[in-house]
Coordinates of C-alpha atoms in Angstrom, one line a residue:
Chain A
M1 CA 19.2 41.1 -20.5
T2 CA 21.9 42.7 -17.2
T3 CA 24.0 41.3 -15.6
S4 CA 22.4 40.8 -12.4
T5 CA 19.4 39.1 -14.3
L6 CA 22.5 36.2 -15.3
L7 CA 24.0 36.0 -11.9
Y8 CA 20.3 35.7 -10.2
R9 CA 20.7 33.1 -7.7
P10 CA 17.1 32.2 -5.0
S11 CA 18.4 32.4 -1.3
F12 CA 18.9 29.9 0.5
W13 CA 15.1 30.9 3.0
R14 CA 13.7 31.1 0.1
T15 CA 13.7 28.1 -1.6
F16 CA 13.7 26.3 1.6
W17 CA 9.8 27.4 1.9
T18 CA 9.9 27.6 -1.7
N19 CA 9.6 24.3 -1.6
A20 CA 7.7 23.4 2.0
V21 CA 5.1 25.3 1.1
M22 CA 4.8 24.1 -2.7
A23 CA 6.0 20.8 -3.2
P24 CA 3.1 19.0 -1.0
R25 CA 0.9 20.5 -3.6
T26 CA 2.3 19.1 -6.3
S27 CA 4.8 16.5 -6.0
L28 CA 4.3 15.0 -2.5
G29 CA 0.3 15.5 -2.9
F30 CA -0.5 16.3 0.7
M31 CA -2.7 19.5 0.5
R32 CA -5.6 17.1 0.4
V33 CA -8.1 16.4 3.0
D34 CA -8.6 12.5 1.8
F35 CA -4.7 12.7 2.5
V36 CA -4.8 14.5 5.5
I37 CA -7.1 11.9 7.0
G38 CA -6.2 8.8 6.0
T39 CA -2.4 9.1 7.0
V40 CA -3.0 10.4 10.2
F41 CA -6.5 8.6 11.8
V42 CA -7.0 6.0 9.7
V43 CA -4.1 3.7 8.5
P44 CA -2.3 3.7 12.0
L45 CA -6.0 2.4 13.3
T46 CA -6.8 0.0 10.6
Q47 CA -2.3 -1.4 11.2
M48 CA -2.0 -1.9 13.9
V49 CA -6.3 -3.7 14.6
F50 CA -4.6 -5.9 12.1
F51 CA -1.9 -6.7 14.1
A52 CA -3.1 -6.6 17.0
F53 CA -5.3 -9.7 15.5
V54 CA -3.1 -11.9 14.3
V55 CA -0.7 -11.6 17.6
Q56 CA -3.7 -12.4 19.6
L57 CA -4.8 -15.8 17.1
G58 CA -1.2 -16.6 17.1
G59 CA -1.7 -16.7 21.2
G60 CA -0.2 -13.7 21.9
G61 CA -1.0 -11.7 25.6
A62 CA -2.1 -8.5 26.3
T63 CA 1.5 -7.1 26.9
E64 CA 2.1 -8.9 23.4
I65 CA -0.3 -6.6 21.9
A66 CA 0.6 -3.9 23.3
Y67 CA 4.7 -4.3 22.0
T68 CA 2.4 -4.9 18.3
A69 CA -0.3 -1.7 19.3
V70 CA 3.1 0.7 20.1
G71 CA 5.1 -0.7 16.9
N72 CA 2.6 0.2 14.6
A73 CA 1.5 3.3 15.8
V74 CA 4.9 4.7 15.5
A75 CA 5.6 2.4 12.1
T76 CA 2.9 3.7 9.7
V77 CA 4.9 6.6 9.7
T78 CA 7.1 5.2 6.8
Y79 CA 3.5 6.6 4.5
S80 CA 4.1 9.8 4.8
S81 CA 7.7 10.1 5.5
V82 CA 8.9 7.3 3.3
F83 CA 6.6 6.3 0.3
S84 CA 5.2 9.4 -0.6
V85 CA 8.8 11.8 0.0
C86 CA 10.7 9.1 -2.5
Q87 CA 7.4 9.0 -4.5
T88 CA 8.5 12.8 -5.7
T89 CA 11.1 12.0 -7.9
D90 CA 8.0 9.7 -10.3
S91 CA 5.9 12.6 -9.6
E92 CA 8.0 15.3 -11.3
K93 CA 9.3 12.8 -13.7
Q94 CA 5.3 11.9 -14.5
Q95 CA 4.3 15.8 -15.0
G96 CA 7.6 17.0 -17.4
T97 CA 9.5 19.1 -14.4
M98 CA 12.1 17.0 -13.3
E99 CA 14.3 18.9 -16.7
H100 CA 13.1 22.2 -15.3
L101 CA 14.2 21.1 -11.8
L102 CA 17.0 19.2 -13.1
V103 CA 18.7 23.4 -14.8
T104 CA 17.6 25.7 -12.2
P105 CA 19.8 27.3 -10.2
A106 CA 18.4 26.9 -6.7
N107 CA 20.4 25.6 -3.7
R108 CA 20.4 21.7 -3.6
F109 CA 20.0 21.3 -0.1
A110 CA 17.4 23.7 0.7
L111 CA 14.7 22.4 -2.2
Y112 CA 14.9 19.1 -0.2
F113 CA 15.2 20.3 2.7
G114 CA 11.6 22.0 2.1
R115 CA 10.4 19.6 0.5
G116 CA 10.0 17.4 3.7
L117 CA 8.7 19.7 6.2
I118 CA 5.4 19.4 5.9
P119 CA 6.3 15.4 5.8
I120 CA 7.8 15.6 8.9
L121 CA 4.8 17.6 10.6
V122 CA 2.6 15.1 9.2
S123 CA 4.6 12.4 10.8
L124 CA 4.6 13.4 13.0
A125 CA 1.0 14.3 13.9
T126 CA 0.4 10.3 12.5
V127 CA 2.9 8.6 15.6
A128 CA 1.2 11.1 18.0
V129 CA -2.5 10.1 16.3
G130 CA -1.3 6.6 16.5
L131 CA 0.2 6.1 20.2
I132 CA -3.8 7.6 21.5
Y133 CA -4.7 4.9 19.5
A134 CA -2.7 2.6 21.2
V135 CA -3.3 4.0 24.9
L136 CA -7.5 4.0 23.8
L137 CA -7.6 0.6 22.4
Y138 CA -4.9 -1.5 24.2
G139 CA -4.0 0.3 27.1
V140 CA -0.6 0.9 26.5
S141 CA 0.9 3.4 29.2
I142 CA 2.6 6.8 28.6
P143 CA 3.3 8.5 31.6
L144 CA 3.2 12.3 32.1
A145 CA 6.9 12.0 33.1
V146 CA 8.0 10.3 30.2
L147 CA 6.4 12.8 27.6
P148 CA 9.5 15.5 27.3
A149 CA 11.9 12.3 26.1
L150 CA 8.9 10.9 23.4
S151 CA 8.7 14.0 21.8
I152 CA 12.2 14.4 21.2
S153 CA 12.5 10.7 20.3
I154 CA 9.3 11.4 17.7
V155 CA 11.0 14.5 16.5
L156 CA 14.3 13.4 16.0
M157 CA 12.8 9.9 14.2
A158 CA 10.3 12.0 12.2
F159 CA 13.3 13.9 10.6
A160 CA 15.2 10.2 10.0
M161 CA 12.9 9.4 8.6
V162 CA 12.3 12.1 5.8
G163 CA 15.9 12.0 5.2
F164 CA 16.0 8.2 4.7
G165 CA 13.2 9.0 2.4
L166 CA 14.9 11.3 -0.1
L167 CA 17.9 9.4 -0.1
L168 CA 15.3 6.5 -1.5
G169 CA 13.9 9.2 -4.0
G170 CA 18.2 10.1 -5.1
V171 CA 18.1 6.6 -5.9
A172 CA 14.7 7.0 -7.7
L173 CA 16.4 9.2 -10.0
Y174 CA 18.1 6.6 -12.2
L175 CA 15.4 3.8 -11.8
R176 CA 12.7 4.0 -14.4
T177 CA 10.1 4.0 -11.2
S178 CA 10.4 4.6 -7.7
I179 CA 7.0 2.6 -6.6
I180 CA 8.9 -0.6 -6.3
L181 CA 12.0 1.1 -4.3
G182 CA 9.1 2.9 -1.8
N183 CA 6.8 -0.4 -1.4
I184 CA 9.8 -2.3 -0.4
F185 CA 10.3 0.6 2.4
L186 CA 6.9 1.0 3.2
F187 CA 6.3 -2.3 5.1
V188 CA 10.4 -4.1 4.9
G189 CA 10.7 -2.3 8.7
L190 CA 7.1 -3.8 9.8
L191 CA 9.7 -7.2 9.7
L192 CA 13.1 -5.7 10.7
S193 CA 12.6 -2.7 12.4
G194 CA 11.4 -4.5 15.4
V195 CA 8.0 -3.9 15.0
N196 CA 5.3 -6.6 15.9
F197 CA 8.5 -8.4 17.3
P198 CA 12.4 -7.9 19.3
L199 CA 14.4 -7.8 16.7
S200 CA 16.6 -10.7 18.2
S201 CA 14.4 -14.0 17.5
L202 CA 15.7 -13.0 13.6
P203 CA 18.2 -14.3 12.3
L204 CA 22.1 -12.2 12.4
P205 CA 22.3 -11.2 8.7
L206 CA 18.2 -10.1 9.0
Q207 CA 19.5 -8.2 12.7
W208 CA 22.1 -6.0 10.9
A209 CA 19.9 -4.9 7.7
G210 CA 17.0 -4.0 10.6
D211 CA 20.3 -2.0 12.4
A212 CA 20.9 0.0 8.8
L213 CA 17.1 1.3 8.8
P214 CA 16.5 4.1 10.9
L215 CA 13.2 3.3 12.1
T216 CA 15.0 0.5 14.1
W217 CA 16.2 2.9 16.3
G218 CA 13.9 5.5 16.2
L219 CA 11.6 2.7 17.7
A220 CA 13.7 1.8 20.1
A221 CA 13.6 5.3 21.1
I222 CA 10.5 5.8 21.7
R223 CA 10.1 1.8 23.5
A224 CA 12.6 3.5 25.5
A225 CA 10.9 6.9 26.4
L226 CA 7.5 4.5 27.1
S227 CA 9.3 2.3 29.4
G228 CA 11.0 5.3 31.7
E229 CA 14.5 3.7 31.3
S230 CA 17.1 6.5 32.0
L231 CA 17.8 9.6 29.9
G232 CA 21.5 8.6 29.5
S233 CA 20.2 5.7 27.8
I234 CA 18.3 7.4 25.7
A235 CA 20.5 9.5 25.1
I236 CA 22.7 7.4 22.4
L237 CA 19.5 6.1 20.8
W238 CA 18.4 9.7 20.2
G239 CA 22.8 10.2 18.8
A240 CA 21.9 6.6 16.8
V241 CA 18.6 8.2 15.6
G242 CA 20.4 12.0 14.6
L243 CA 23.0 10.1 13.1
A244 CA 20.3 8.2 10.6
A245 CA 19.2 11.7 9.8
L246 CA 22.2 13.1 9.3
V247 CA 23.5 9.9 6.8
S248 CA 20.5 9.8 5.1
F249 CA 20.1 13.5 4.4
G250 CA 23.7 13.8 3.6
A251 CA 23.4 10.3 1.2
A252 CA 20.5 12.0 -0.3
V253 CA 21.9 15.4 -1.4
T254 CA 24.9 13.3 -2.8
L255 CA 23.2 10.8 -4.7
W256 CA 21.1 13.8 -6.1
K257 CA 23.8 15.6 -7.0
I258 CA 26.0 12.8 -8.9
F259 CA 23.1 11.9 -11.0
E260 CA 22.0 15.3 -11.9
R261 CA 25.5 15.3 -12.9
R262 CA 24.5 12.2 -15.0
A263 CA 21.0 13.3 -16.4
L264 CA 22.8 16.5 -17.6
A265 CA 25.8 14.9 -19.3
T266 CA 23.3 11.9 -20.6
G267 CA 20.1 13.9 -21.0
S268 CA 18.1 10.5 -20.6
I269 CA 17.6 10.2 -17.1
A270 CA 14.8 12.6 -16.2
R271 CA 12.4 10.5 -18.5
F272 CA 10.3 8.5 -16.8
Chain B
M1 CA -21.8 -9.1 -45.6
A2 CA -23.7 -9.6 -42.2
L3 CA -23.7 -6.9 -39.1
P4 CA -21.8 -8.4 -36.1
T5 CA -24.2 -9.7 -33.6
A6 CA -23.9 -7.7 -30.2
E7 CA -23.0 -10.6 -28.7
Y8 CA -20.0 -10.9 -31.0
S9 CA -18.7 -7.3 -30.8
R10 CA -18.6 -7.6 -26.6
S11 CA -16.6 -10.8 -26.1
R12 CA -14.3 -9.1 -28.8
S13 CA -14.1 -6.3 -27.1
T14 CA -13.7 -8.4 -23.5
Y15 CA -11.2 -10.3 -25.7
A16 CA -9.6 -7.2 -26.9
S17 CA -9.3 -6.0 -23.4
L18 CA -7.8 -8.9 -22.1
R19 CA -4.9 -9.5 -24.5
L20 CA -4.2 -6.0 -23.7
S21 CA -3.5 -6.5 -20.5
V22 CA -1.2 -9.7 -21.4
L23 CA 0.2 -7.1 -23.6
Q24 CA 1.1 -4.4 -21.1
F25 CA 2.2 -6.8 -18.1
L26 CA 5.0 -8.3 -20.3
A27 CA 6.4 -5.0 -21.8
D28 CA 6.6 -4.0 -18.1
P29 CA 6.2 -7.4 -15.2
Q30 CA 7.7 -5.7 -12.3
W31 CA 4.8 -4.4 -11.6
L32 CA 4.0 -7.3 -10.3
V33 CA 6.6 -6.7 -7.7
P34 CA 4.8 -3.5 -5.8
S35 CA 1.7 -5.8 -5.0
M36 CA 3.9 -9.1 -3.6
I37 CA 6.2 -6.8 -0.7
A38 CA 3.7 -6.2 1.3
P39 CA 2.3 -10.2 0.9
V40 CA 5.1 -11.8 1.0
I41 CA 6.2 -9.1 4.3
F42 CA 3.1 -10.0 6.2
A43 CA 3.2 -13.6 5.5
L44 CA 6.6 -13.9 7.0
V45 CA 5.8 -11.1 10.3
S46 CA 2.8 -13.6 10.7
F47 CA 4.7 -17.1 10.3
E48 CA 7.1 -15.2 13.0
L49 CA 3.9 -14.3 15.4
F50 CA 2.3 -17.9 15.0
R51 CA 5.7 -19.6 15.9
G52 CA 5.1 -22.3 18.4
A53 CA 1.6 -21.7 17.7
G54 CA 1.2 -25.3 16.0
P55 CA 1.4 -26.6 12.3
Y56 CA -1.4 -25.3 11.3
Y57 CA -1.0 -21.4 11.5
L58 CA 1.4 -21.8 8.9
T59 CA -2.0 -21.8 6.7
Y60 CA -3.5 -19.0 8.2
A61 CA 0.3 -17.0 7.2
I62 CA 0.0 -18.2 3.6
L63 CA -3.5 -18.0 3.3
G64 CA -3.9 -14.5 4.7
A65 CA -0.4 -13.8 2.2
G66 CA -1.9 -15.4 -0.9
M67 CA -5.6 -13.3 -0.8
M68 CA -3.4 -10.0 0.1
S69 CA -1.8 -10.5 -3.2
M70 CA -4.9 -10.8 -5.0
W71 CA -6.3 -8.0 -3.6
G72 CA -2.8 -6.3 -4.7
Q73 CA -3.4 -7.7 -8.6
T74 CA -7.6 -7.5 -8.8
L75 CA -8.4 -5.2 -6.7
Y76 CA -5.8 -2.8 -7.3
G77 CA -5.9 -3.7 -10.9
S78 CA -9.1 -3.2 -11.8
G79 CA -9.7 0.1 -10.3
W80 CA -6.4 0.9 -10.5
A81 CA -7.5 0.8 -14.8
T82 CA -10.2 3.0 -14.4
G83 CA -8.0 5.7 -12.9
Q84 CA -5.5 5.1 -15.6
D85 CA -8.0 5.6 -18.5
R86 CA -9.2 8.8 -17.1
E87 CA -5.9 10.0 -16.6
F88 CA -4.7 8.7 -20.6
G89 CA -8.0 10.6 -22.0
T90 CA -8.9 7.2 -23.1
L91 CA -11.8 7.0 -20.8
E92 CA -14.1 8.9 -22.6
P93 CA -13.9 7.2 -25.7
T94 CA -13.9 3.8 -24.0
L95 CA -17.6 4.6 -22.6
Q96 CA -18.3 6.0 -25.9
A97 CA -17.8 2.6 -27.7
P98 CA -21.1 0.4 -28.5
T99 CA -20.1 -1.9 -26.2
P100 CA -20.5 -1.3 -23.0
Y101 CA -17.7 -0.5 -20.6
I102 CA -18.2 -3.5 -17.9
Y103 CA -16.9 -6.4 -21.3
V104 CA -13.6 -3.4 -21.5
V105 CA -13.7 -4.2 -17.4
L106 CA -14.3 -7.8 -17.8
G107 CA -11.6 -8.2 -19.7
R108 CA -9.1 -6.8 -17.3
V109 CA -10.4 -8.4 -14.1
L110 CA -9.5 -11.8 -16.0
W111 CA -6.1 -11.0 -16.3
N112 CA -6.1 -9.7 -12.8
V113 CA -7.6 -13.1 -11.8
I114 CA -4.9 -14.7 -13.5
S115 CA -1.7 -12.6 -12.4
G116 CA -3.7 -12.3 -8.7
L117 CA -2.8 -16.9 -9.2
I118 CA 0.6 -16.2 -10.4
G119 CA 1.3 -13.7 -7.2
G120 CA -0.3 -15.8 -5.2
G121 CA 1.6 -18.6 -6.0
I122 CA 5.1 -17.1 -5.8
V123 CA 4.0 -16.0 -1.9
Y124 CA 3.2 -19.4 -1.6
A125 CA 6.7 -20.7 -2.4
V126 CA 8.6 -18.1 -0.5
I127 CA 6.8 -18.7 2.9
V128 CA 7.0 -23.1 2.0
L129 CA 10.7 -21.9 1.5
V130 CA 10.8 -20.0 4.9
A131 CA 8.7 -22.2 7.2
G132 CA 11.1 -25.5 5.2
G133 CA 8.2 -27.1 4.0
P134 CA 4.2 -27.0 3.1
P135 CA 1.2 -26.5 5.4
A136 CA -0.2 -29.6 6.3
L137 CA -3.3 -29.9 3.8
A138 CA -5.6 -32.9 4.3
D139 CA -6.9 -32.2 0.1
P140 CA -4.5 -30.2 -1.3
L141 CA -6.6 -30.3 -4.8
A142 CA -10.3 -29.6 -2.9
F143 CA -7.9 -26.0 -1.2
A144 CA -6.4 -25.6 -4.9
L145 CA -9.3 -25.2 -6.1
L146 CA -11.5 -23.2 -3.2
F147 CA -7.8 -20.9 -3.7
I148 CA -9.1 -20.3 -6.8
F149 CA -12.8 -19.4 -6.1
V150 CA -11.6 -17.3 -3.4
M151 CA -10.2 -15.3 -5.8
V152 CA -13.2 -14.7 -8.1
T153 CA -15.0 -14.1 -5.1
L154 CA -12.4 -11.3 -4.9
A155 CA -12.8 -10.2 -8.5
S156 CA -17.0 -9.4 -8.0
V157 CA -15.8 -7.1 -5.1
G158 CA -13.7 -5.9 -7.8
V159 CA -15.7 -5.5 -10.6
I160 CA -18.3 -3.7 -8.2
F161 CA -15.3 -1.5 -7.2
A162 CA -14.3 -0.6 -11.2
A163 CA -18.2 0.5 -11.9
F164 CA -17.7 3.4 -8.5
Y165 CA -14.1 4.4 -9.6
V166 CA -16.0 5.7 -13.0
Y167 CA -17.5 8.4 -10.6
T168 CA -14.8 9.1 -8.1
R169 CA -11.8 10.7 -8.6
Y170 CA -10.7 9.1 -5.3
A171 CA -9.7 5.4 -6.4
G172 CA -6.4 5.9 -4.9
F173 CA -7.3 7.2 -1.8
I174 CA -9.7 4.5 -1.2
Q175 CA -7.7 1.5 -2.0
N176 CA -5.0 2.5 0.0
I177 CA -7.3 3.5 3.0
G178 CA -9.4 0.6 2.2
E179 CA -6.7 -2.2 1.7
F180 CA -6.6 -2.2 6.0
A181 CA -10.2 -2.3 6.7
F182 CA -10.8 -5.4 4.3
Y183 CA -7.9 -7.2 5.4
I184 CA -9.4 -6.9 8.8
G185 CA -13.2 -6.7 7.7
T186 CA -13.2 -9.9 5.5
G187 CA -10.7 -11.4 8.3
C188 CA -8.2 -12.3 5.8
M189 CA -5.4 -13.4 8.4
F190 CA -7.9 -14.8 11.4
P191 CA -11.2 -15.4 11.6
V192 CA -13.5 -13.3 11.7
V193 CA -15.3 -14.3 14.8
L194 CA -12.3 -12.3 16.5
L195 CA -14.2 -8.9 16.0
P196 CA -16.8 -7.8 17.8
F197 CA -20.2 -9.4 16.6
V198 CA -22.2 -6.1 15.3
T199 CA -19.4 -6.3 12.5
N200 CA -19.8 -9.4 11.3
P201 CA -23.1 -8.1 9.0
I202 CA -20.7 -6.3 7.3
S203 CA -18.3 -8.6 6.7
L204 CA -20.7 -10.8 6.0
A205 CA -21.7 -8.6 2.7
F206 CA -18.4 -9.2 1.3
P207 CA -17.8 -12.8 -0.6
P208 CA -14.2 -13.1 0.3
T209 CA -15.7 -13.6 4.3
W210 CA -17.5 -16.7 3.2
A211 CA -15.2 -18.0 0.9
L212 CA -12.5 -17.9 3.4
D213 CA -14.0 -19.2 6.5
A214 CA -15.2 -22.0 4.1
L215 CA -11.2 -22.7 2.9
R216 CA -10.3 -22.7 6.8
Y217 CA -12.8 -25.5 7.2
L218 CA -11.4 -27.5 4.8
S219 CA -7.5 -27.2 5.4
I220 CA -7.3 -26.7 9.4
P221 CA -8.7 -29.1 11.5
G222 CA -10.6 -27.9 14.5
Y223 CA -11.0 -24.6 12.2
Q224 CA -13.1 -22.1 15.0
G225 CA -15.5 -20.3 12.5
F226 CA -18.5 -19.4 12.0
G227 CA -21.2 -22.0 13.7
W228 CA -22.7 -22.8 10.0
G229 CA -19.9 -24.6 9.0
F230 CA -18.8 -25.7 5.5
W231 CA -21.2 -26.3 3.1
V232 CA -23.0 -22.6 4.0
D233 CA -19.6 -20.4 4.4
L234 CA -19.9 -22.1 0.1
G235 CA -23.0 -21.8 -0.4
G236 CA -22.6 -18.1 0.6
A237 CA -19.9 -17.3 -0.9
I238 CA -21.7 -18.5 -4.1
A239 CA -24.6 -16.5 -3.6
T240 CA -22.5 -13.1 -2.6
T241 CA -20.7 -13.3 -5.7
L242 CA -23.3 -13.9 -8.0
A243 CA -25.3 -11.0 -6.3
Y244 CA -21.9 -8.6 -6.7
L245 CA -21.7 -9.4 -9.9
S246 CA -25.1 -8.6 -10.8
I247 CA -25.1 -5.4 -8.3
A248 CA -21.7 -4.5 -11.1
G249 CA -23.7 -4.6 -14.7
L250 CA -26.8 -2.7 -12.8
V251 CA -24.2 -0.2 -11.5
F252 CA -22.3 0.0 -14.7
H253 CA -25.3 0.4 -16.9
R254 CA -26.4 3.0 -14.6
V255 CA -23.3 4.8 -14.1
E256 CA -22.4 4.9 -17.7
R257 CA -25.8 6.8 -18.5
H258 CA -25.0 9.1 -15.5
V259 CA -22.0 10.0 -16.9
L260 CA -23.2 10.2 -19.8
E261 CA -25.4 12.4 -19.5
E262 CA -23.1 15.0 -17.2
G263 CA -20.2 14.7 -19.6
N264 CA -18.1 15.5 -16.8
L265 CA -16.1 12.1 -16.8
S266 CA -12.8 13.7 -18.2
Q267 CA -12.5 16.3 -15.1
Y268 CA -9.8 14.4 -13.4

């Protein structure tokens, strides 16, 4: 064995692209037509229609229904960005690849960020399709002038949400299973992020909890962009979404480092 | 020693399947949680959306959330068990056993109905706690009995799904994608009459649609559901449930024969 073999360390970009390409086929389970059709085209439609009928039954008018339609069009992003990404930890444990992953010399940031690339793209598609449904079914207005601000808001939110999914995946490394965590954060945004009603109608502690979720800020930025608010006020929300993304990615990498050390020390954490 | 009769063998298989389901649940009861998170959150969201709409709207929230919990336990549980059998490699031996597979599934469905009731009870408790009191019910006993019957109607759908899950490798996809569509189609949180009229025949093909409409007629004064009223709803629910269970028996029989002929069951 030569010295160069012993010192071999894959480059940042090689690790990034390998994970970007491979993870959707393996632990993410994205590379399936049924998943793409379901996540991008079916779930946004059915979730939006469901809550629109609930609002209608509760006596809500066209404005309230449009509010709910936009909220749910955006909130369905959690399926691909948070739930699926969080579940990768379980998949690695179940498939018996976690131990191999933990001993690889690959750059961790490249590894996790690479895994998030396809979920970010799927998230963008999900929100775009959801908003098209909201326009077609509930008459939500999206003037051409707001498209640039809207696009930036959606892209920033997709990054923040995938970062949050990776963070939950890091927590799940310590847990026996990530399914409970995934289920909580798949739906909690519907209550705490201003998806179906303004956040201000909730008790103060729940509003604080909502403020800790990237979906809350992402959705606020998207709503602000749709209503044609000034760039200055949207920029503040972009800053909040960007901060949420940075904190999520940073915390995810830190958590994985901590639990990796623990896993290597105890030899038991990677078991399912 | 006399050989046990086929009936004895079948009931023993059902009992063994039920017992195993209970033991698996007791070994890891946390699995009740995932199927309850969504119903509790949906109920709280609906409660907020219905706030100020009237005292009986709490019943809509509880019924809808209870049904979602049952969906999670009954349909997910019934269908997922077949997928797990396939994954663990136990589907082929189970189908090769002398006992028809439906009796094994029946044991699982029985437990799923019971755990669905437990989940529904927890959802009810959470909503009552948040709302500050129970919903106004004219006849709580009849409500409870009919609520259990709604669970049975869901279980009948679960058995049919389980039969098709033997064939398909996309059970998870169908469950995840079909979840909201099923909630809408059966009107779990709102009356089906709110949906476009052309969709009503599809909704009426599902037993829970009839049972939920009957339950609302019973518990919500002035409820505007299907024009034919409570008793026809109840009759429709019983008839469709029996039809589902009969079809499930036939489908299971055919599915078993087919997969044994094809021999490709273990391909995942």
